[in-house]
Short mmCIF file of C-alpha atoms and ligand atoms in Angstrom, two decimals:
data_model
loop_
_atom_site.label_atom_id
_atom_site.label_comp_id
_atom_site.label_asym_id
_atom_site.label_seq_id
_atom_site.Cartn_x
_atom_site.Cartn_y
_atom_site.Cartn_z
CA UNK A 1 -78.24 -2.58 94.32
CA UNK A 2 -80.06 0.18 93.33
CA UNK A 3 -82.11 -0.66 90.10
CA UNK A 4 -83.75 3.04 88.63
CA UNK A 5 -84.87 4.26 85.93
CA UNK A 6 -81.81 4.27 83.76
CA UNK A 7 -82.28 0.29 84.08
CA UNK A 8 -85.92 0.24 83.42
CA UNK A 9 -85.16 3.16 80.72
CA UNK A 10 -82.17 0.60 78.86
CA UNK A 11 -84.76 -2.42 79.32
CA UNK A 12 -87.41 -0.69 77.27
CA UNK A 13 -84.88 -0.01 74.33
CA UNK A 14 -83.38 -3.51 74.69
CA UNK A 15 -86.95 -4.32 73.98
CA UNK A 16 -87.51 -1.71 71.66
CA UNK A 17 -84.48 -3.33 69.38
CA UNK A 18 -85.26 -7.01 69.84
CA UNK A 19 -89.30 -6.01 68.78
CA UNK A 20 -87.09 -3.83 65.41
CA UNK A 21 -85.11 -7.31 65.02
CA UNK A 22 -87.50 -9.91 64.80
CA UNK A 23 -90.52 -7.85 62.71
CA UNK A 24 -90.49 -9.84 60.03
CA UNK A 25 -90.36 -13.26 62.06
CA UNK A 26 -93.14 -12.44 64.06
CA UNK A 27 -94.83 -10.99 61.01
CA UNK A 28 -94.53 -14.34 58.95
CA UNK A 29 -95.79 -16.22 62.56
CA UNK A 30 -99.09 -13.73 62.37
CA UNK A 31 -99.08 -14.69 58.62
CA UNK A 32 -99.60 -18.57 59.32
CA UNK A 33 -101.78 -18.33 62.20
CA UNK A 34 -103.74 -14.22 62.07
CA UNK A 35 -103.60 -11.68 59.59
CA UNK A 36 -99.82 -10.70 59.50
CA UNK A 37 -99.83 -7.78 61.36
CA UNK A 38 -98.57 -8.93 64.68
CA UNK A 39 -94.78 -7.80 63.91
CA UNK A 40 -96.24 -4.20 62.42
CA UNK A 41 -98.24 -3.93 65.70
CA UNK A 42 -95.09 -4.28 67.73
CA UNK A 43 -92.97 -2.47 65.43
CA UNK A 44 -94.96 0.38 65.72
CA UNK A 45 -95.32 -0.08 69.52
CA UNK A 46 -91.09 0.12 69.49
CA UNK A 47 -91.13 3.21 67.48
CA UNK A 48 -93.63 4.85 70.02
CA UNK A 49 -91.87 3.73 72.66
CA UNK A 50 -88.83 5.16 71.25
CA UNK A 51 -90.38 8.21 71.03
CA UNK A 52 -91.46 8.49 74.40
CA UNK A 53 -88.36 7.41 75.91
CA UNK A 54 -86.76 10.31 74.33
CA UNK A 55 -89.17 13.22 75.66
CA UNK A 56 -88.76 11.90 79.15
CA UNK A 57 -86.91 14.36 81.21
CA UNK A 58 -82.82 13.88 81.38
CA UNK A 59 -83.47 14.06 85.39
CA UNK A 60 -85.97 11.62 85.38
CA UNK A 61 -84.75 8.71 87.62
CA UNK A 62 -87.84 7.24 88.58
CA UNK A 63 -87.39 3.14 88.06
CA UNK A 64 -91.19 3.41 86.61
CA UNK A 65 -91.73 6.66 84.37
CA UNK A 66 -90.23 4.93 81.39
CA UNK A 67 -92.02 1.73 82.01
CA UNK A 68 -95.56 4.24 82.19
CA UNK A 69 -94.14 6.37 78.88
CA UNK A 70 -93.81 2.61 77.26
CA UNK A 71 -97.22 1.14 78.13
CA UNK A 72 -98.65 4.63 77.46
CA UNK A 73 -97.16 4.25 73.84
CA UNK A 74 -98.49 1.28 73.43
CA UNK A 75 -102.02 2.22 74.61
CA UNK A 76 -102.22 5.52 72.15
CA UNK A 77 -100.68 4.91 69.25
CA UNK A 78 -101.03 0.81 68.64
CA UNK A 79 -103.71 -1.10 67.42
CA UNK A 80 -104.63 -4.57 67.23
CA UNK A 81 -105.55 -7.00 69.75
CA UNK A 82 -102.07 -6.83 70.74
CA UNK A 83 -101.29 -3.11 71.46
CA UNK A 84 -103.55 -2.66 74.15
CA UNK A 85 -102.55 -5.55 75.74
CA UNK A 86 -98.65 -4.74 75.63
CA UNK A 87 -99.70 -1.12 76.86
CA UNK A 88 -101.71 -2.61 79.76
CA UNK A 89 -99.28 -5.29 81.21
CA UNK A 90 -96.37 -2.70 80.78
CA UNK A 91 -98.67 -0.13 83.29
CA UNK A 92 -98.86 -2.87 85.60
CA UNK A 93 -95.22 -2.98 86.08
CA UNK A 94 -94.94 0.38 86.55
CA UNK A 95 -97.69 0.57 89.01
CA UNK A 96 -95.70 -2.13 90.50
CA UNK A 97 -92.84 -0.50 91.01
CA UNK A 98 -91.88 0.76 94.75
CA UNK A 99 -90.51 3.85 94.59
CA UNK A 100 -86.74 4.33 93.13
CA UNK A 101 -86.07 0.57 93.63
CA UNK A 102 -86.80 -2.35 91.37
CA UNK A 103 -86.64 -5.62 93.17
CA UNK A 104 -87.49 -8.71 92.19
CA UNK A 105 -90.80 -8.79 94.96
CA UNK A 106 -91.72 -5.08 92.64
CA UNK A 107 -91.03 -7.27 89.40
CA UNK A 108 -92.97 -10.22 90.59
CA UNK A 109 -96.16 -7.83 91.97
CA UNK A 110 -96.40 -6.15 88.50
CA UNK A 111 -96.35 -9.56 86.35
CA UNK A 112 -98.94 -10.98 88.49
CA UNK A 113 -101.11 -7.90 88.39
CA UNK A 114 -100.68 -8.21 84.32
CA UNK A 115 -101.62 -11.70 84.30
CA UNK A 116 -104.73 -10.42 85.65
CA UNK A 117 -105.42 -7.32 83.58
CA UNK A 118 -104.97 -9.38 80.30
CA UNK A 119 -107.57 -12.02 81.54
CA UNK A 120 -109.78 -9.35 82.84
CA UNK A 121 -109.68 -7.75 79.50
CA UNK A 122 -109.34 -10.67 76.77
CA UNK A 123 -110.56 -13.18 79.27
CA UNK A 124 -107.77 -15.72 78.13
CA UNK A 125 -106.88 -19.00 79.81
CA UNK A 126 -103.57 -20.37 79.94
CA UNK A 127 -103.16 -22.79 77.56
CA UNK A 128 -105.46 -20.92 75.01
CA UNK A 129 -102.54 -19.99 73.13
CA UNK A 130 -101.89 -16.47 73.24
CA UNK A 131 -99.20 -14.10 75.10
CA UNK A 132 -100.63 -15.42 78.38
CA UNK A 133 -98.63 -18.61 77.86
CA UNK A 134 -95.34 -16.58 78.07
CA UNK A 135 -96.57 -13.83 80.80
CA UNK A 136 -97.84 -16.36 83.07
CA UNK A 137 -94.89 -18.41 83.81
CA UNK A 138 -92.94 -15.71 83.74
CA UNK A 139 -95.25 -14.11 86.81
CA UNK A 140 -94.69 -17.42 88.51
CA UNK A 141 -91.25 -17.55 88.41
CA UNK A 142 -90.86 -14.03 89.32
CA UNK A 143 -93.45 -14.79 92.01
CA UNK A 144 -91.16 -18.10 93.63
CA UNK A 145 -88.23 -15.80 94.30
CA UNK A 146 -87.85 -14.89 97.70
CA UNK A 147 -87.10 -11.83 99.10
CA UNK A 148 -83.78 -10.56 98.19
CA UNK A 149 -83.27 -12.87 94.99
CA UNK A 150 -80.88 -10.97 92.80
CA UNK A 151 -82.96 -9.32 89.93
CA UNK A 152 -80.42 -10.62 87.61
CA UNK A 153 -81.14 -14.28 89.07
CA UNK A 154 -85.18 -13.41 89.24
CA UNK A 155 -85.18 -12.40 86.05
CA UNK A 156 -83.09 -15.23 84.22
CA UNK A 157 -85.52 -17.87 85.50
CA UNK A 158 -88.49 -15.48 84.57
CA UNK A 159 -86.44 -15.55 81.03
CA UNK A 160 -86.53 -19.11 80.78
CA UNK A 161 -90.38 -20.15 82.11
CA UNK A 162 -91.42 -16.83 79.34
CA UNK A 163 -89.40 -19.08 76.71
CA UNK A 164 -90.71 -22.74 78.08
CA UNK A 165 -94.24 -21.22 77.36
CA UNK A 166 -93.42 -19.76 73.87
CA UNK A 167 -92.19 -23.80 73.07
CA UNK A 168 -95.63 -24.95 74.62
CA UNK A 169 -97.79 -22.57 72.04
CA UNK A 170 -95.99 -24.39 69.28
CA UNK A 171 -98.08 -27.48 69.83
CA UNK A 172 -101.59 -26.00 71.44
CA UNK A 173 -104.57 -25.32 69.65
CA UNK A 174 -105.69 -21.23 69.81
CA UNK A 175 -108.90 -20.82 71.66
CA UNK A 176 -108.86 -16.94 71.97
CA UNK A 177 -107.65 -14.35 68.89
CA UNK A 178 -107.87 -14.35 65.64
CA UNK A 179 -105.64 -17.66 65.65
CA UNK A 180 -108.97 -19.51 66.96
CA UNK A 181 -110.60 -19.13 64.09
CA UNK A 182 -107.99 -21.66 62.07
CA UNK A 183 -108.83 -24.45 65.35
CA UNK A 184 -106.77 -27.65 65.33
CA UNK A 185 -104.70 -25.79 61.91
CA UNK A 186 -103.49 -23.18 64.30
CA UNK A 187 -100.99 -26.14 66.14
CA UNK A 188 -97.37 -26.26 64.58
CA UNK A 189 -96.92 -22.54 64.90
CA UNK A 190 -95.49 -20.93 68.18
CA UNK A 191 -97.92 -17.79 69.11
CA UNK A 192 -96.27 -14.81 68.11
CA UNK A 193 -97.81 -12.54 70.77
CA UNK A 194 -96.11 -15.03 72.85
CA UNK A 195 -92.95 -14.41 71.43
CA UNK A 196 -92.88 -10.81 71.84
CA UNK A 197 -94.08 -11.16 75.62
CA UNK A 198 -90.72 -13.56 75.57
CA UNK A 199 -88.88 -10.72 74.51
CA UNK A 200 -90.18 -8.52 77.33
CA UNK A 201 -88.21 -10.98 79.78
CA UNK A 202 -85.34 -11.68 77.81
CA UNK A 203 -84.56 -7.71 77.14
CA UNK A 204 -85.11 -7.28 81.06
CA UNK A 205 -82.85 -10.44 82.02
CA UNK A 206 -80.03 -9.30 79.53
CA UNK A 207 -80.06 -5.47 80.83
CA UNK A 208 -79.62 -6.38 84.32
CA UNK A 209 -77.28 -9.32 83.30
CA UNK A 210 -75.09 -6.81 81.01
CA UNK A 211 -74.89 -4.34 84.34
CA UNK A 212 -74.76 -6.17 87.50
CA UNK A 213 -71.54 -7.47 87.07
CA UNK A 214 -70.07 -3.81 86.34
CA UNK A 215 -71.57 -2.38 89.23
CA UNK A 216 -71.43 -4.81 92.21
CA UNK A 217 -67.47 -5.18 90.84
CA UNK A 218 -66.69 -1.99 91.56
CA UNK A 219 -68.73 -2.15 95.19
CA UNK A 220 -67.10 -5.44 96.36
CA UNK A 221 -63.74 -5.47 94.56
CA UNK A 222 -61.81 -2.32 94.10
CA UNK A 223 -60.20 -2.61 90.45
CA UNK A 224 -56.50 -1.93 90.54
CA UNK A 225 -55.32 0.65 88.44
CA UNK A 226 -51.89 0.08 89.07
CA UNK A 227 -49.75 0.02 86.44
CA UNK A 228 -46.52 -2.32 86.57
CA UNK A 229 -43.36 -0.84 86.42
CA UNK A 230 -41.06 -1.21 83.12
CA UNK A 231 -37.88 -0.83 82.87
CA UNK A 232 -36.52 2.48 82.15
P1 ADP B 301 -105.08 -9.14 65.88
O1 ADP B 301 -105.43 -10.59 65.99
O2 ADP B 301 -106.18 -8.25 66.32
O3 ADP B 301 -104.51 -8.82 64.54
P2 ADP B 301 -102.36 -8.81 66.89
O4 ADP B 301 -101.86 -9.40 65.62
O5 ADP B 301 -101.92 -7.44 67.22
O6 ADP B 301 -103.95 -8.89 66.99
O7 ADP B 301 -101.94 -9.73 68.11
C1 ADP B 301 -102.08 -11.12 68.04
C2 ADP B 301 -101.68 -11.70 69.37
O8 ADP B 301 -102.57 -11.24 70.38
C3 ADP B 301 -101.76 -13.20 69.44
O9 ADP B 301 -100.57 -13.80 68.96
C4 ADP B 301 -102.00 -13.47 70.91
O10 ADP B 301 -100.79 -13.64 71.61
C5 ADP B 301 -102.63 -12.19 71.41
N1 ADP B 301 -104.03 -12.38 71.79
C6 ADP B 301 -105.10 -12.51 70.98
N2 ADP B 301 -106.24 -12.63 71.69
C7 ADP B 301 -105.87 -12.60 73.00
C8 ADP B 301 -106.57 -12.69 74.26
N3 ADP B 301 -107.91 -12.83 74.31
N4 ADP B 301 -105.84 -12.62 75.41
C9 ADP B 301 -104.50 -12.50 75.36
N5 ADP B 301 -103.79 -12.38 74.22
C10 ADP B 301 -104.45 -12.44 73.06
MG1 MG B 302 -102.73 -9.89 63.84
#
């Protein structure tokens, strides 16, 4: 199955909609635990992203152009701790990406290399309550596939461990962020950079879950189009 850039392309507005959905969720989250402008950050990141999505070329078929046009986005026009961080982890799966194809080993490669970026940059541990706590998990499950898992399949369990680490921030204490600054107060409240990294995963899982089934149908089974005979 090839998986190219109109995947990555519908992935990135999948997330662009689900980031549109849950603002003000994620905004009352950065209320009780930062300053409130977590869902504004990523808001603002979707819009960009929107915008860049657009200008790409019609040919463009490269799996990882609208990945780079999304963590691009990110990187110039969003602020907060946040925006750089989605703009660097979203170049790291675009680095990642081998050529037209986007496999699960490409997917895997790119989460692991933005597990490292973020702790290079914010110096995060897991645990410390902040996106890592989704991204990581998600890299490792990504990273367990072997070689010629079905993205669809890579991706669902990547879905789940992203969404198994968003539960865990409920109950940790922040150590990193502006969330730190509350301590043990900061427990009871699920990170909301978490959430969004969640929503990375899930928009990727429910793209390739929406498609696959469409396309490997019409490779392995060839639909009938007969039409039965009535009466005349
Ligand atoms: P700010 O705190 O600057 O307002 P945002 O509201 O944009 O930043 O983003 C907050 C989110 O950033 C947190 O929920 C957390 O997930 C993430 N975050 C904060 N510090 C770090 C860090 N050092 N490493 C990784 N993620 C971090
Ligand atoms: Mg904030």
């Amino acid at each position: 199955m090839t998986f190219d850039g109109s995947y990555t392309q519908a992935w990135m507005r999948r997330f662009v909609a689900s980031a549109v959905a849950t603002e003000a969720e994620l905004t009352a989250f950065d209320q009780q635990v930062g300053d409130g402008d977590f869902g504004a950050n990523l808001r603002a990141g979707a819009d960009a992203v929107g915008l860049a999505l657009g200008a790409l070329p019609v040919a463009e078929t490269s799996a990882a152009a609208p990945l780079r046009a999304a963590g691009t986005a990110f990187l110039d026009e969003v602020g907060g701790t946040s925006g750089p961080l989605f703009g660097l982890i979203l170049q790291e799966l675009a680095e990642a990406v081998p050529g037209q194809e986007l496999d699960c080993v490409g997917l895997a490669n790119g989460a692991v290399a933005a597990v490292a970026a973020v702790q290079r940059v914010g110096g995060a541990e897991p645990g410390d309550k902040t996106l890592l706590d989704a991204l990581a998990p998600a890299a490792q499950a990504l990273a367990r596939c072997p070689r010629g898992t079905a993205p669809d399949q890579a991706l669902a369990l990547a879905a789940r461990a992203a969404l198994e680490g968003v539960r865990t921030t409920r109950v940790l204490t922040a150590r990193r962020g502006r969330a730190s600054y509350l301590g043990s107060r900061s427990a009871g409240v699920p990170d909301p950079g978490a959430i969004g990294m969640a929503l990375l995963f899930h928009s990727a899982q429910e793209t390739v879950t929406a498609l696959t089934p469409l396309l490997t149908a019409t490779v392995s089974e060839p639909v009938s189009l007969t039409v039965p005979r009535t009466a005349v």
